[in-house]
Short mmCIF file of C-alpha atoms in Angstrom, two decimals:
data_model
loop_
_atom_site.label_atom_id
_atom_site.label_comp_id
_atom_site.label_asym_id
_atom_site.label_seq_id
_atom_site.Cartn_x
_atom_site.Cartn_y
_atom_site.Cartn_z
CA UNK A 1 -5.29 18.95 6.18
CA UNK A 2 -3.71 21.27 8.70
CA UNK A 3 -4.70 24.84 8.28
CA UNK A 4 -1.99 27.21 6.94
CA UNK A 5 -0.22 28.91 9.75
CA UNK A 6 -1.22 26.36 12.37
CA UNK A 7 1.35 24.10 13.93
CA UNK A 8 0.72 20.51 12.92
CA UNK A 9 0.11 19.03 16.38
CA UNK A 10 -0.85 15.44 17.32
CA UNK A 11 -4.02 14.19 15.57
CA UNK A 12 -7.09 14.63 17.72
CA UNK A 13 -8.14 11.27 19.23
CA UNK A 14 -10.38 9.26 21.48
CA UNK A 15 -10.09 6.10 23.66
CA UNK A 16 -12.38 3.20 23.37
CA UNK A 17 -13.65 2.31 26.78
CA UNK A 18 -16.11 -0.29 25.72
CA UNK A 19 -15.99 -1.61 22.15
CA UNK A 20 -19.65 -2.53 21.60
CA UNK A 21 -20.82 -5.62 19.84
CA UNK A 22 -18.96 -5.12 16.55
CA UNK A 23 -17.73 -1.58 15.92
CA UNK A 24 -15.61 -1.13 12.71
CA UNK A 25 -14.11 1.70 10.68
CA UNK A 26 -15.88 1.89 7.39
CA UNK A 27 -15.97 4.26 4.38
CA UNK A 28 -17.45 4.07 0.98
CA UNK A 29 -15.66 0.83 0.21
CA UNK A 30 -13.25 -0.43 -2.47
CA UNK A 31 -13.35 -1.41 -6.09
CA UNK A 32 -10.97 -4.29 -6.30
CA UNK A 33 -13.27 -7.24 -6.99
CA UNK A 34 -11.18 -8.14 -10.01
CA UNK A 35 -8.41 -8.93 -7.52
CA UNK A 36 -10.69 -11.10 -5.49
CA UNK A 37 -11.19 -8.26 -2.81
CA UNK A 38 -14.73 -7.71 -1.55
CA UNK A 39 -16.20 -4.21 -1.97
CA UNK A 40 -16.65 -3.65 1.75
CA UNK A 41 -17.66 -0.26 3.04
CA UNK A 42 -20.66 0.94 5.18
CA UNK A 43 -23.34 -1.66 5.33
CA UNK A 44 -25.79 1.23 5.35
CA UNK A 45 -24.08 3.60 2.97
CA UNK A 46 -26.89 6.24 3.30
CA UNK A 47 -26.19 6.56 7.02
CA UNK A 48 -22.50 7.14 6.17
CA UNK A 49 -23.30 9.90 3.63
CA UNK A 50 -25.74 11.65 5.91
CA UNK A 51 -23.53 11.48 9.10
CA UNK A 52 -20.61 12.81 7.01
CA UNK A 53 -22.66 15.62 5.60
CA UNK A 54 -23.85 16.76 8.99
CA UNK A 55 -20.26 17.23 10.18
CA UNK A 56 -19.04 18.76 6.89
CA UNK A 57 -17.05 15.73 5.66
CA UNK A 58 -16.82 14.44 2.00
CA UNK A 59 -19.50 11.78 1.45
CA UNK A 60 -17.12 8.74 1.60
CA UNK A 61 -14.96 9.83 4.66
CA UNK A 62 -14.29 7.02 7.19
CA UNK A 63 -16.46 6.78 10.22
CA UNK A 64 -17.38 4.21 12.85
CA UNK A 65 -20.06 1.64 12.06
CA UNK A 66 -22.02 0.52 15.17
CA UNK A 67 -23.78 -2.92 15.09
CA UNK A 68 -26.72 -3.70 17.41
CA UNK A 69 -24.93 -2.59 20.50
CA UNK A 70 -22.55 0.40 20.32
CA UNK A 71 -19.31 1.47 22.02
CA UNK A 72 -18.39 3.89 24.85
CA UNK A 73 -15.76 6.42 23.77
CA UNK A 74 -13.88 8.95 25.84
CA UNK A 75 -12.78 12.01 23.75
CA UNK A 76 -9.37 13.44 24.25
CA UNK A 77 -9.96 16.37 21.94
CA UNK A 78 -12.86 18.60 20.95
CA UNK A 79 -14.86 17.04 18.13
CA UNK A 80 -17.89 17.47 15.98
CA UNK A 81 -19.87 14.28 15.86
CA UNK A 82 -23.01 12.99 14.22
CA UNK A 83 -24.86 9.66 14.57
CA UNK A 84 -27.17 8.49 11.82
CA UNK A 85 -28.95 5.19 11.14
CA UNK A 86 -30.71 2.86 13.56
CA UNK A 87 -32.06 4.52 16.68
CA UNK A 88 -29.29 3.56 19.07
CA UNK A 89 -29.55 4.88 22.61
CA UNK A 90 -26.73 7.42 23.14
CA UNK A 91 -25.65 9.86 25.79
CA UNK A 92 -22.84 12.33 26.20
CA UNK A 93 -21.73 12.67 29.77
CA UNK A 94 -25.16 11.41 30.77
CA UNK A 95 -27.13 13.83 28.63
CA UNK A 96 -29.16 12.52 25.70
CA UNK A 97 -27.12 12.56 22.46
CA UNK A 98 -29.49 13.42 19.67
CA UNK A 99 -29.49 11.28 16.46
CA UNK A 100 -29.44 12.82 12.98
CA UNK A 101 -27.75 16.03 13.81
CA UNK A 102 -24.17 17.36 14.48
CA UNK A 103 -23.14 17.68 18.08
CA UNK A 104 -20.10 19.46 19.56
CA UNK A 105 -18.09 17.16 21.95
CA UNK A 106 -15.55 18.59 24.30
CA UNK A 107 -12.23 17.01 25.24
CA UNK A 108 -12.81 14.83 28.31
CA UNK A 109 -16.39 14.00 27.55
CA UNK A 110 -17.66 10.42 27.20
CA UNK A 111 -20.09 9.34 24.50
CA UNK A 112 -21.87 6.14 25.52
CA UNK A 113 -24.02 4.29 23.02
CA UNK A 114 -26.23 1.45 24.02
CA UNK A 115 -28.49 -0.91 21.91
CA UNK A 116 -30.97 -0.22 19.31
CA UNK A 117 -34.59 -1.56 19.45
CA UNK A 118 -34.90 -1.44 15.64
CA UNK A 119 -32.54 -1.87 12.81
CA UNK A 120 -28.98 -3.12 13.22
CA UNK A 121 -26.47 -0.32 12.38
CA UNK A 122 -25.61 3.29 12.74
CA UNK A 123 -22.73 5.52 11.66
CA UNK A 124 -20.84 7.80 13.91
CA UNK A 125 -19.00 10.37 11.82
CA UNK A 126 -16.37 12.79 13.23
CA UNK A 127 -15.53 16.09 11.49
CA UNK A 128 -12.17 15.53 9.74
CA UNK A 129 -12.82 11.85 9.03
CA UNK A 130 -11.46 8.89 10.99
CA UNK A 131 -7.98 7.74 10.33
CA UNK A 132 -7.40 4.08 9.44
CA UNK A 133 -5.23 1.74 7.37
CA UNK A 134 -5.90 2.03 3.74
CA UNK A 135 -6.06 -1.14 1.64
CA UNK A 136 -6.99 -1.01 -2.09
CA UNK A 137 -7.92 2.65 -1.84
CA UNK A 138 -10.24 2.33 1.24
CA UNK A 139 -10.07 2.55 4.97
CA UNK A 140 -12.94 0.04 5.33
CA UNK A 141 -12.27 -2.80 7.78
CA UNK A 142 -12.42 -6.21 6.07
CA UNK A 143 -13.03 -8.42 9.16
CA UNK A 144 -12.53 -11.65 7.24
CA UNK A 145 -9.39 -10.70 5.37
CA UNK A 146 -8.22 -8.85 8.40
CA UNK A 147 -7.06 -5.50 6.72
CA UNK A 148 -8.18 -1.90 6.50
CA UNK A 149 -9.55 0.36 9.23
CA UNK A 150 -8.25 -0.18 12.76
CA UNK A 151 -5.72 -3.09 12.53
CA UNK A 152 -8.19 -4.90 10.23
CA UNK A 153 -10.44 -5.83 13.09
CA UNK A 154 -13.35 -4.65 15.20
CA UNK A 155 -12.66 -2.19 18.02
CA UNK A 156 -11.44 -3.44 21.44
CA UNK A 157 -11.36 -1.63 24.77
CA UNK A 158 -8.17 0.39 25.03
CA UNK A 159 -8.00 1.11 21.30
CA UNK A 160 -7.04 4.69 20.42
CA UNK A 161 -8.56 6.26 17.34
CA UNK A 162 -7.61 9.52 15.71
CA UNK A 163 -9.20 11.71 12.96
CA UNK A 164 -8.22 14.35 10.61
CA UNK A 165 -7.46 17.84 11.98
CA UNK A 166 -10.33 19.73 10.34
CA UNK A 167 -11.02 23.48 10.65
CA UNK A 168 -13.19 24.01 13.79
CA UNK A 169 -16.88 24.69 13.17
CA UNK A 170 -19.99 25.25 14.94
CA UNK A 171 -22.59 22.54 14.40
CA UNK A 172 -25.34 23.38 12.08
CA UNK A 173 -28.84 23.77 13.71
CA UNK A 174 -30.24 21.41 11.02
CA UNK A 175 -31.49 17.98 11.89
CA UNK A 176 -32.41 15.34 9.29
CA UNK A 177 -35.99 14.72 8.48
CA UNK A 178 -36.80 11.21 9.71
CA UNK A 179 -37.88 10.13 6.26
CA UNK A 180 -34.46 10.72 4.84
CA UNK A 181 -32.77 8.00 6.87
CA UNK A 182 -32.74 4.36 6.07
CA UNK A 183 -35.86 2.63 7.21
CA UNK A 184 -35.18 0.22 10.11
CA UNK A 185 -37.94 -2.33 9.91
CA UNK A 186 -38.95 -4.70 11.51
CA UNK A 187 -40.80 -5.22 8.29
CA UNK A 188 -38.90 -4.78 4.98
CA UNK A 189 -40.52 -4.90 1.55
CA UNK A 190 -37.48 -4.79 -0.70
CA UNK A 191 -37.79 -3.85 -4.31
CA UNK A 192 -35.85 -6.41 -6.41
CA UNK A 193 -34.97 -6.98 -10.04
CA UNK A 194 -35.28 -10.52 -11.14
CA UNK A 195 -32.40 -12.10 -13.04
CA UNK A 196 -32.72 -14.64 -15.92
CA UNK A 197 -32.15 -17.31 -13.12
CA UNK A 198 -35.62 -16.49 -11.66
CA UNK A 199 -37.66 -19.01 -13.54
CA UNK A 200 -41.39 -18.30 -13.05
CA UNK A 201 -42.03 -20.92 -10.28
CA UNK A 202 -38.96 -19.80 -8.39
CA UNK A 203 -39.95 -16.12 -8.73
CA UNK A 204 -43.41 -16.98 -7.57
CA UNK A 205 -42.04 -18.77 -4.52
CA UNK A 206 -39.65 -15.95 -3.65
CA UNK A 207 -42.35 -13.24 -3.91
CA UNK A 208 -45.26 -15.21 -2.30
CA UNK A 209 -44.77 -13.99 1.28
CA UNK A 210 -42.59 -12.93 4.08
CA UNK A 211 -39.19 -14.49 5.17
CA UNK A 212 -37.52 -14.07 8.60
CA UNK A 213 -33.96 -12.86 8.95
CA UNK A 214 -32.10 -15.66 10.81
CA UNK A 215 -29.38 -15.29 13.45
CA UNK A 216 -26.90 -15.78 10.59
CA UNK A 217 -26.68 -12.19 9.58
CA UNK A 218 -23.34 -10.36 9.49
CA UNK A 219 -21.48 -7.97 7.14
CA UNK A 220 -21.09 -10.77 4.50
CA UNK A 221 -24.80 -11.65 4.26
CA UNK A 222 -28.10 -12.29 5.96
CA UNK A 223 -29.60 -15.71 5.72
CA UNK A 224 -33.31 -15.95 5.65
CA UNK A 225 -35.02 -18.78 7.69
CA UNK A 226 -37.70 -20.05 5.35
CA UNK A 227 -36.61 -22.10 2.29
CA UNK A 228 -37.95 -22.22 -1.25
CA UNK A 229 -37.47 -25.12 -3.72
CA UNK A 230 -33.93 -24.38 -5.00
CA UNK A 231 -32.83 -25.27 -8.54
CA UNK A 232 -29.94 -27.66 -8.49
CA UNK A 233 -27.39 -26.96 -11.12
CA UNK A 234 -23.94 -28.57 -10.29
CA UNK A 235 -22.62 -27.24 -13.63
CA UNK A 236 -23.13 -23.59 -12.76
CA UNK A 237 -19.74 -21.93 -12.78
CA UNK A 238 -18.81 -19.29 -10.34
CA UNK A 239 -19.79 -15.83 -11.33
CA UNK A 240 -19.06 -12.42 -9.90
CA UNK A 241 -21.40 -11.41 -7.16
CA UNK A 242 -23.29 -8.16 -7.51
CA UNK A 243 -24.07 -5.98 -4.53
CA UNK A 244 -27.47 -6.76 -3.12
CA UNK A 245 -27.68 -10.10 -4.82
CA UNK A 246 -30.12 -12.68 -3.37
CA UNK A 247 -28.23 -15.98 -3.42
CA UNK A 248 -30.02 -19.34 -3.34
CA UNK A 249 -27.89 -22.22 -2.01
CA UNK A 250 -29.06 -25.81 -2.46
CA UNK A 251 -30.87 -25.79 0.99
CA UNK A 252 -33.16 -23.04 -0.48
CA UNK A 253 -32.85 -20.48 2.31
CA UNK A 254 -32.05 -17.20 0.42
CA UNK A 255 -28.99 -15.21 1.47
CA UNK A 256 -28.96 -11.45 0.93
CA UNK A 257 -25.37 -10.40 0.14
CA UNK A 258 -23.87 -7.56 2.02
CA UNK A 259 -20.69 -5.58 1.37
CA UNK A 260 -18.20 -8.12 2.76
CA UNK A 261 -19.58 -10.97 0.66
CA UNK A 262 -17.03 -12.89 -1.46
CA UNK A 263 -16.47 -11.60 -4.95
CA UNK A 264 -17.60 -14.65 -6.77
CA UNK A 265 -20.21 -17.28 -6.05
CA UNK A 266 -21.46 -20.50 -7.52
CA UNK A 267 -24.98 -20.39 -6.36
CA UNK A 268 -27.92 -19.07 -8.50
CA UNK A 269 -28.92 -15.36 -7.75
CA UNK A 270 -32.58 -15.04 -8.96
CA UNK A 271 -32.99 -11.69 -7.52
CA UNK A 272 -30.91 -8.44 -7.01
CA UNK A 273 -32.11 -5.94 -4.59
CA UNK A 274 -32.59 -2.46 -6.24
CA UNK A 275 -29.89 -0.04 -5.47
CA UNK A 276 -32.35 2.27 -3.79
CA UNK A 277 -33.08 -0.31 -1.17
CA UNK A 278 -29.53 -1.62 -0.65
CA UNK A 279 -28.98 0.62 2.48
CA UNK A 280 -31.80 -1.30 4.11
CA UNK A 281 -29.76 -4.56 3.88
CA UNK A 282 -27.46 -3.06 6.47
CA UNK A 283 -30.41 -2.62 8.77
CA UNK A 284 -31.63 -6.25 8.72
CA UNK A 285 -31.83 -7.62 12.16
CA UNK A 286 -32.42 -11.27 13.17
CA UNK A 287 -36.14 -11.69 13.55
CA UNK A 288 -37.06 -8.96 11.02
CA UNK A 289 -39.47 -9.93 8.24
CA UNK A 290 -38.49 -9.45 4.65
CA UNK A 291 -40.53 -9.67 1.42
CA UNK A 292 -39.49 -9.13 -2.18
CA UNK A 293 -41.36 -6.94 -4.56
CA UNK A 294 -40.33 -7.11 -8.20
CA UNK A 295 -40.04 -3.83 -9.95
CA UNK A 296 -39.01 -2.83 -13.45
CA UNK A 297 -35.56 -1.32 -14.25
CA UNK A 298 -37.32 1.91 -14.95
CA UNK A 299 -39.05 1.93 -11.54
CA UNK A 300 -35.91 1.00 -9.70
CA UNK A 301 -33.98 3.79 -11.38
CA UNK A 302 -36.75 6.45 -10.85
CA UNK A 303 -36.70 5.52 -7.10
CA UNK A 304 -32.93 5.74 -6.90
CA UNK A 305 -32.95 9.15 -8.57
CA UNK A 306 -35.56 10.48 -6.27
CA UNK A 307 -33.62 9.24 -3.16
CA UNK A 308 -30.41 10.74 -4.65
CA UNK A 309 -32.01 14.13 -5.15
CA UNK A 310 -33.16 14.25 -1.59
CA UNK A 311 -29.69 13.30 -0.21
CA UNK A 312 -27.81 15.73 -2.52
CA UNK A 313 -30.13 18.49 -1.32
CA UNK A 314 -29.07 17.73 2.20
CA UNK A 315 -25.43 17.55 1.31
CA UNK A 316 -25.62 20.81 -0.71
CA UNK A 317 -27.38 22.68 2.19
CA UNK A 318 -24.81 21.52 4.76
CA UNK A 319 -21.86 22.20 2.51
CA UNK A 320 -23.27 25.79 2.26
CA UNK A 321 -23.33 26.09 6.05
CA UNK A 322 -19.76 24.93 6.53
CA UNK A 323 -18.54 27.18 3.69
CA UNK A 324 -20.00 30.19 5.49
CA UNK A 325 -18.95 29.09 8.89
CA UNK B 1 -41.71 -21.79 2.38
CA UNK B 2 -42.36 -18.22 3.19
CA UNK B 3 -45.55 -17.62 5.22
CA UNK B 4 -48.86 -15.77 4.39
CA UNK B 5 -49.30 -13.60 1.28
CA UNK B 6 -48.34 -9.99 2.14
CA UNK B 7 -50.54 -8.68 -0.66
CA UNK B 8 -47.59 -8.19 -3.00
CA UNK B 9 -48.27 -7.74 -6.71
CA UNK B 10 -48.03 -11.10 -8.42
CA UNK B 11 -47.79 -9.91 -11.96
CA UNK B 12 -44.38 -10.02 -13.51
CA UNK B 13 -42.81 -6.59 -14.34
CA UNK B 14 -43.37 -5.99 -18.05
CA UNK B 15 -39.76 -5.54 -19.03
CA UNK B 16 -38.49 -8.81 -17.47
CA UNK B 17 -37.04 -11.01 -18.57
CA UNK B 18 -35.43 -8.24 -20.64
CA UNK B 19 -35.27 -8.57 -24.36
CA UNK B 20 -31.64 -8.26 -24.94
CA UNK B 21 -29.17 -9.86 -27.13
CA UNK B 22 -27.82 -13.10 -25.65
CA UNK B 23 -24.51 -12.76 -23.89
CA UNK B 24 -25.41 -9.47 -22.26
CA UNK B 25 -27.48 -9.93 -19.01
CA UNK B 26 -28.52 -7.11 -16.67
CA UNK B 27 -28.12 -8.12 -13.01
CA UNK B 28 -30.04 -5.61 -10.99
CA UNK B 29 -29.89 -1.89 -11.84
CA UNK B 30 -26.16 -1.45 -11.47
CA UNK B 31 -24.50 -4.34 -13.40
CA UNK B 32 -24.35 -6.15 -16.62
CA UNK B 33 -22.97 -9.71 -17.07
CA UNK B 34 -21.27 -10.24 -20.41
CA UNK B 35 -20.39 -13.65 -21.82
CA UNK B 36 -18.57 -12.70 -24.93
CA UNK B 37 -16.16 -15.13 -26.58
CA UNK B 38 -13.47 -12.55 -26.05
CA UNK B 39 -14.19 -11.65 -22.46
CA UNK B 40 -10.44 -11.39 -21.66
CA UNK B 41 -9.76 -9.11 -24.64
CA UNK B 42 -12.73 -6.91 -23.65
CA UNK B 43 -11.30 -6.59 -20.11
CA UNK B 44 -8.04 -5.52 -21.52
CA UNK B 45 -9.69 -3.09 -23.87
CA UNK B 46 -11.71 -1.50 -21.07
CA UNK B 47 -8.43 -1.13 -19.11
CA UNK B 48 -6.92 0.78 -21.97
CA UNK B 49 -9.99 2.87 -22.82
CA UNK B 50 -12.42 2.93 -19.82
CA UNK B 51 -16.12 3.50 -20.53
CA UNK B 52 -17.59 6.37 -18.72
CA UNK B 53 -19.79 5.42 -15.80
CA UNK B 54 -18.26 1.92 -15.45
CA UNK B 55 -17.18 1.52 -11.82
CA UNK B 56 -15.32 -1.83 -12.18
CA UNK B 57 -14.94 -4.75 -14.51
CA UNK B 58 -14.81 -8.15 -12.74
CA UNK B 59 -13.64 -11.11 -14.69
CA UNK B 60 -14.85 -14.71 -14.25
CA UNK B 61 -14.48 -17.77 -16.42
CA UNK B 62 -15.52 -16.78 -19.91
CA UNK B 63 -17.52 -13.90 -18.39
CA UNK B 64 -17.10 -10.29 -17.41
CA UNK B 65 -19.20 -8.37 -14.99
CA UNK B 66 -19.39 -4.65 -15.44
CA UNK B 67 -20.62 -2.61 -12.46
CA UNK B 68 -21.83 0.81 -13.51
CA UNK B 69 -23.14 3.91 -11.73
CA UNK B 70 -26.91 3.84 -12.39
CA UNK B 71 -27.13 7.55 -11.60
CA UNK B 72 -24.56 8.62 -14.24
CA UNK B 73 -25.02 5.97 -16.95
CA UNK B 74 -27.97 4.88 -19.02
CA UNK B 75 -27.88 1.04 -19.08
CA UNK B 76 -29.16 0.94 -22.61
CA UNK B 77 -26.44 3.36 -23.86
CA UNK B 78 -23.88 1.38 -22.02
CA UNK B 79 -25.00 -1.86 -23.62
CA UNK B 80 -24.78 -0.28 -27.05
CA UNK B 81 -21.29 1.03 -26.32
CA UNK B 82 -20.22 -2.36 -25.22
CA UNK B 83 -21.53 -4.06 -28.22
CA UNK B 84 -19.66 -1.54 -30.38
CA UNK B 85 -16.42 -2.30 -28.46
CA UNK B 86 -17.06 -6.07 -28.81
CA UNK B 87 -17.57 -5.83 -32.55
CA UNK B 88 -14.34 -3.89 -32.96
CA UNK B 89 -12.54 -6.53 -30.87
CA UNK B 90 -13.60 -9.38 -33.21
CA UNK B 91 -11.30 -8.00 -35.80
CA UNK B 92 -8.43 -6.62 -33.61
CA UNK B 93 -5.53 -8.75 -32.48
CA UNK B 94 -5.51 -9.87 -28.88
CA UNK B 95 -2.98 -8.11 -26.64
CA UNK B 96 -0.51 -10.56 -25.18
CA UNK B 97 -0.66 -10.96 -21.39
CA UNK B 98 2.31 -11.18 -19.10
CA UNK B 99 4.02 -14.48 -18.48
CA UNK B 100 4.91 -15.07 -14.84
CA UNK B 101 7.15 -17.77 -13.35
CA UNK B 102 6.18 -19.23 -10.00
CA UNK B 103 8.90 -21.16 -8.20
CA UNK B 104 7.38 -24.04 -6.20
CA UNK B 105 8.97 -26.34 -3.68
CA UNK B 106 7.11 -29.52 -4.60
CA UNK B 107 6.38 -31.82 -1.67
CA UNK B 108 2.92 -31.00 -0.28
CA UNK B 109 1.00 -33.56 1.80
CA UNK B 110 -1.06 -34.62 -1.13
CA UNK B 111 1.77 -34.73 -3.80
CA UNK B 112 2.16 -38.55 -3.67
CA UNK B 113 -1.59 -39.09 -3.73
CA UNK B 114 -2.06 -36.78 -6.77
CA UNK B 115 0.87 -38.44 -8.66
CA UNK B 116 -0.74 -41.84 -8.05
CA UNK B 117 -4.13 -40.49 -9.14
CA UNK B 118 -2.54 -39.27 -12.36
CA UNK B 119 -0.91 -42.64 -12.87
CA UNK B 120 2.62 -41.15 -12.66
CA UNK B 121 5.59 -41.34 -10.36
CA UNK B 122 6.18 -38.14 -8.38
CA UNK B 123 8.97 -36.72 -10.65
CA UNK B 124 7.01 -37.33 -13.75
CA UNK B 125 3.93 -35.74 -12.16
CA UNK B 126 5.89 -32.63 -11.11
CA UNK B 127 7.29 -32.37 -14.69
CA UNK B 128 3.82 -32.61 -16.15
CA UNK B 129 2.44 -29.94 -13.75
CA UNK B 130 5.24 -27.63 -14.66
CA UNK B 131 4.56 -28.16 -18.44
CA UNK B 132 0.93 -27.21 -18.01
CA UNK B 133 0.18 -23.85 -19.74
CA UNK B 134 -1.59 -22.25 -16.80
CA UNK B 135 -3.46 -18.95 -17.07
CA UNK B 136 -5.12 -16.67 -14.49
CA UNK B 137 -8.77 -17.14 -15.43
CA UNK B 138 -10.00 -14.90 -12.53
CA UNK B 139 -9.31 -13.93 -8.92
CA UNK B 140 -11.79 -14.62 -6.18
CA UNK B 141 -12.57 -16.62 -3.03
CA UNK B 142 -10.12 -14.59 -0.97
CA UNK B 143 -8.02 -11.46 -1.81
CA UNK B 144 -5.36 -12.48 -4.35
CA UNK B 145 -6.51 -16.00 -4.84
CA UNK B 146 -6.14 -16.86 -8.56
CA UNK B 147 -8.12 -19.61 -10.40
CA UNK B 148 -5.54 -21.03 -12.77
CA UNK B 149 -6.92 -22.70 -15.80
CA UNK B 150 -5.09 -24.95 -18.26
CA UNK B 151 -4.57 -28.22 -16.40
CA UNK B 152 -4.79 -31.14 -18.80
CA UNK B 153 -7.49 -33.68 -17.81
CA UNK B 154 -5.13 -36.25 -16.26
CA UNK B 155 -3.80 -33.60 -13.88
CA UNK B 156 -7.15 -32.50 -12.66
CA UNK B 157 -7.74 -33.71 -9.07
CA UNK B 158 -10.94 -34.30 -7.21
CA UNK B 159 -11.35 -31.99 -4.18
CA UNK B 160 -10.87 -33.35 -0.62
CA UNK B 161 -14.06 -34.91 0.74
CA UNK B 162 -13.67 -32.68 3.89
CA UNK B 163 -11.76 -29.39 3.53
CA UNK B 164 -8.80 -28.71 5.72
CA UNK B 165 -9.60 -26.20 8.52
CA UNK B 166 -6.29 -24.43 7.75
CA UNK B 167 -4.23 -24.41 4.64
CA UNK B 168 -0.96 -22.57 5.09
CA UNK B 169 -0.25 -19.42 3.15
CA UNK B 170 1.82 -20.17 -0.01
CA UNK B 171 0.40 -23.66 -0.57
CA UNK B 172 0.16 -24.67 -4.15
CA UNK B 173 -2.91 -26.75 -4.79
CA UNK B 174 -5.10 -28.51 -7.35
CA UNK B 175 -8.90 -28.75 -7.25
CA UNK B 176 -11.20 -29.81 -9.98
CA UNK B 177 -10.16 -28.11 -13.22
CA UNK B 178 -8.08 -25.58 -11.37
CA UNK B 179 -4.72 -24.97 -9.91
CA UNK B 180 -4.24 -22.20 -7.41
CA UNK B 181 -2.10 -20.85 -4.56
CA UNK B 182 -3.48 -19.93 -1.19
CA UNK B 183 -2.18 -16.29 -0.55
CA UNK B 184 -2.98 -16.59 3.17
CA UNK B 185 -4.00 -19.11 5.87
CA UNK B 186 -7.58 -20.19 5.02
CA UNK B 187 -9.63 -23.24 5.12
CA UNK B 188 -9.42 -25.16 1.83
CA UNK B 189 -10.50 -28.33 0.08
CA UNK B 190 -7.89 -28.59 -2.77
CA UNK B 191 -5.03 -31.09 -2.89
CA UNK B 192 -1.70 -29.62 -1.79
CA UNK B 193 1.26 -30.41 -3.90
CA UNK B 194 3.84 -27.85 -2.93
CA UNK B 195 4.75 -24.37 -1.48
CA UNK B 196 5.81 -21.16 -2.95
CA UNK B 197 7.49 -18.17 -1.32
CA UNK B 198 6.45 -15.81 -4.15
CA UNK B 199 5.07 -12.65 -2.65
CA UNK B 200 1.45 -13.11 -3.97
CA UNK B 201 -0.11 -10.47 -1.60
CA UNK B 202 1.55 -7.61 0.04
CA UNK B 203 -0.43 -4.56 1.08
CA UNK B 204 2.82 -2.49 1.27
CA UNK B 205 3.17 -2.66 -2.48
CA UNK B 206 1.44 -0.25 -4.90
CA UNK B 207 -0.05 -3.32 -6.56
CA UNK B 208 -0.65 -5.63 -3.55
CA UNK B 209 -1.72 -8.56 -5.69
CA UNK B 210 1.00 -10.25 -7.73
CA UNK B 211 -1.10 -11.43 -10.69
CA UNK B 212 -4.05 -10.48 -12.63
CA UNK B 213 -6.61 -12.15 -14.95
CA UNK B 214 -5.10 -13.03 -18.29
CA UNK B 215 -1.59 -13.54 -17.03
CA UNK B 216 0.08 -16.80 -18.13
CA UNK B 217 1.76 -18.77 -15.40
CA UNK B 218 4.43 -21.49 -15.46
CA UNK B 219 5.37 -23.39 -12.37
CA UNK B 220 9.02 -24.18 -11.97
CA UNK B 221 10.73 -26.36 -9.26
CA UNK B 222 12.17 -23.89 -6.67
CA UNK B 223 15.44 -25.75 -6.48
CA UNK B 224 15.99 -25.87 -10.24
#
């Protein structure tokens, strides 16, 4: 919102010089699965919340999601930016750009992000929140359906992005404790809740050892390389997918469902990743190793509450900074 | 098979499988799958009187998925509240859904094949399809794609052995027990019997998707 007394000028913006491998606008996602629309939203929602908190945005404001190799952006206006998530190499006019803290960017400066050696994704938040097309109450880009975010697609060189005209603020000196951010592998032991489709032999096969993330890993899902004996049930009807479901197609290679997965699926889903570990799915990278550790509902919820307390602590502290600034 | 044992606990968690009434299945720590007889009525009821903490209700065939906020909702309390609602529904009258009319230009590439498969000539086949009491069972596959139930057995068509790489938007199709309309160009393996210009999906509208689960649908010839 423009401040009272200030002339509403053009929205502050930037130009995409290099798009990176797959850079998209994402926010907290949508709730329209009843209409066949995937939830979408940041693949690592924890990175989105932390990056937004660092620049004084609401937790679900739209930001850029970087994948494996990030973009180069030339700023045409002053900005306050924060990069959270996988440790992407990043520099601002050649100077190192720190991760996990808010950084003031001047008009005319160029932010260049490179690759990440661990994990897969990071969030670049800008104070004011990125603009983007809304669809079903969210600015998230649905690449497959082709709507939301920036023209329903990943960024291209020459694209122009704008963000909300927020009140200017000095960046807080705070930086995030490394333990707060989503773990980036290369080894992931994911807490899971078995479903009634996890018959004891299947559950034993799924929890016996490590799987490898295959090259088929995107925002819809991550297929694992090693197979387990899959139950064959041609009569199974399509049921709604839940976030974090582990799907088992007839070939037996488990697929971990990410935010852009279809709303319904006909394959058995013997495991569901606990909510506390769902942000880690967005950091799965081809070649990473994944194991499943069954936990009780009580254990899953206790871990989620502990994580939430820590994040809300960060959000409250940063809100306090911006209120005084 | 996965490789060497990473030293994970092999014991099953003590509260799994959960001891809950049949028809109410926890899926992870943020969702419950319900298979009540009156799934559709429950969906309507939750639309009228939302339960606190429920993020969304997603219908499927004879099932309803409820996604809830595990930080704001106790799954046990939610399950109890749902059972209470269901018990009340057993005695209440079902709310009538909308009835929608879908104009169809019959003449898809598979129309003649489908008519022959049903043992009818094309005009009798079209008449039979238009007489079928179709209902939106649920939406899925792609935004706005509706799975329409209610085809009588002789109108149910086997899917194509190999899906078409591109089915044009607006194609009216039959596949297995279902009828459906492709809201946008996608690959698809159902038999194409016609085309509709009905605006099924338009992001410029407040309600971008034309239909919803529970709606009754009648196909009518577009030139009639």
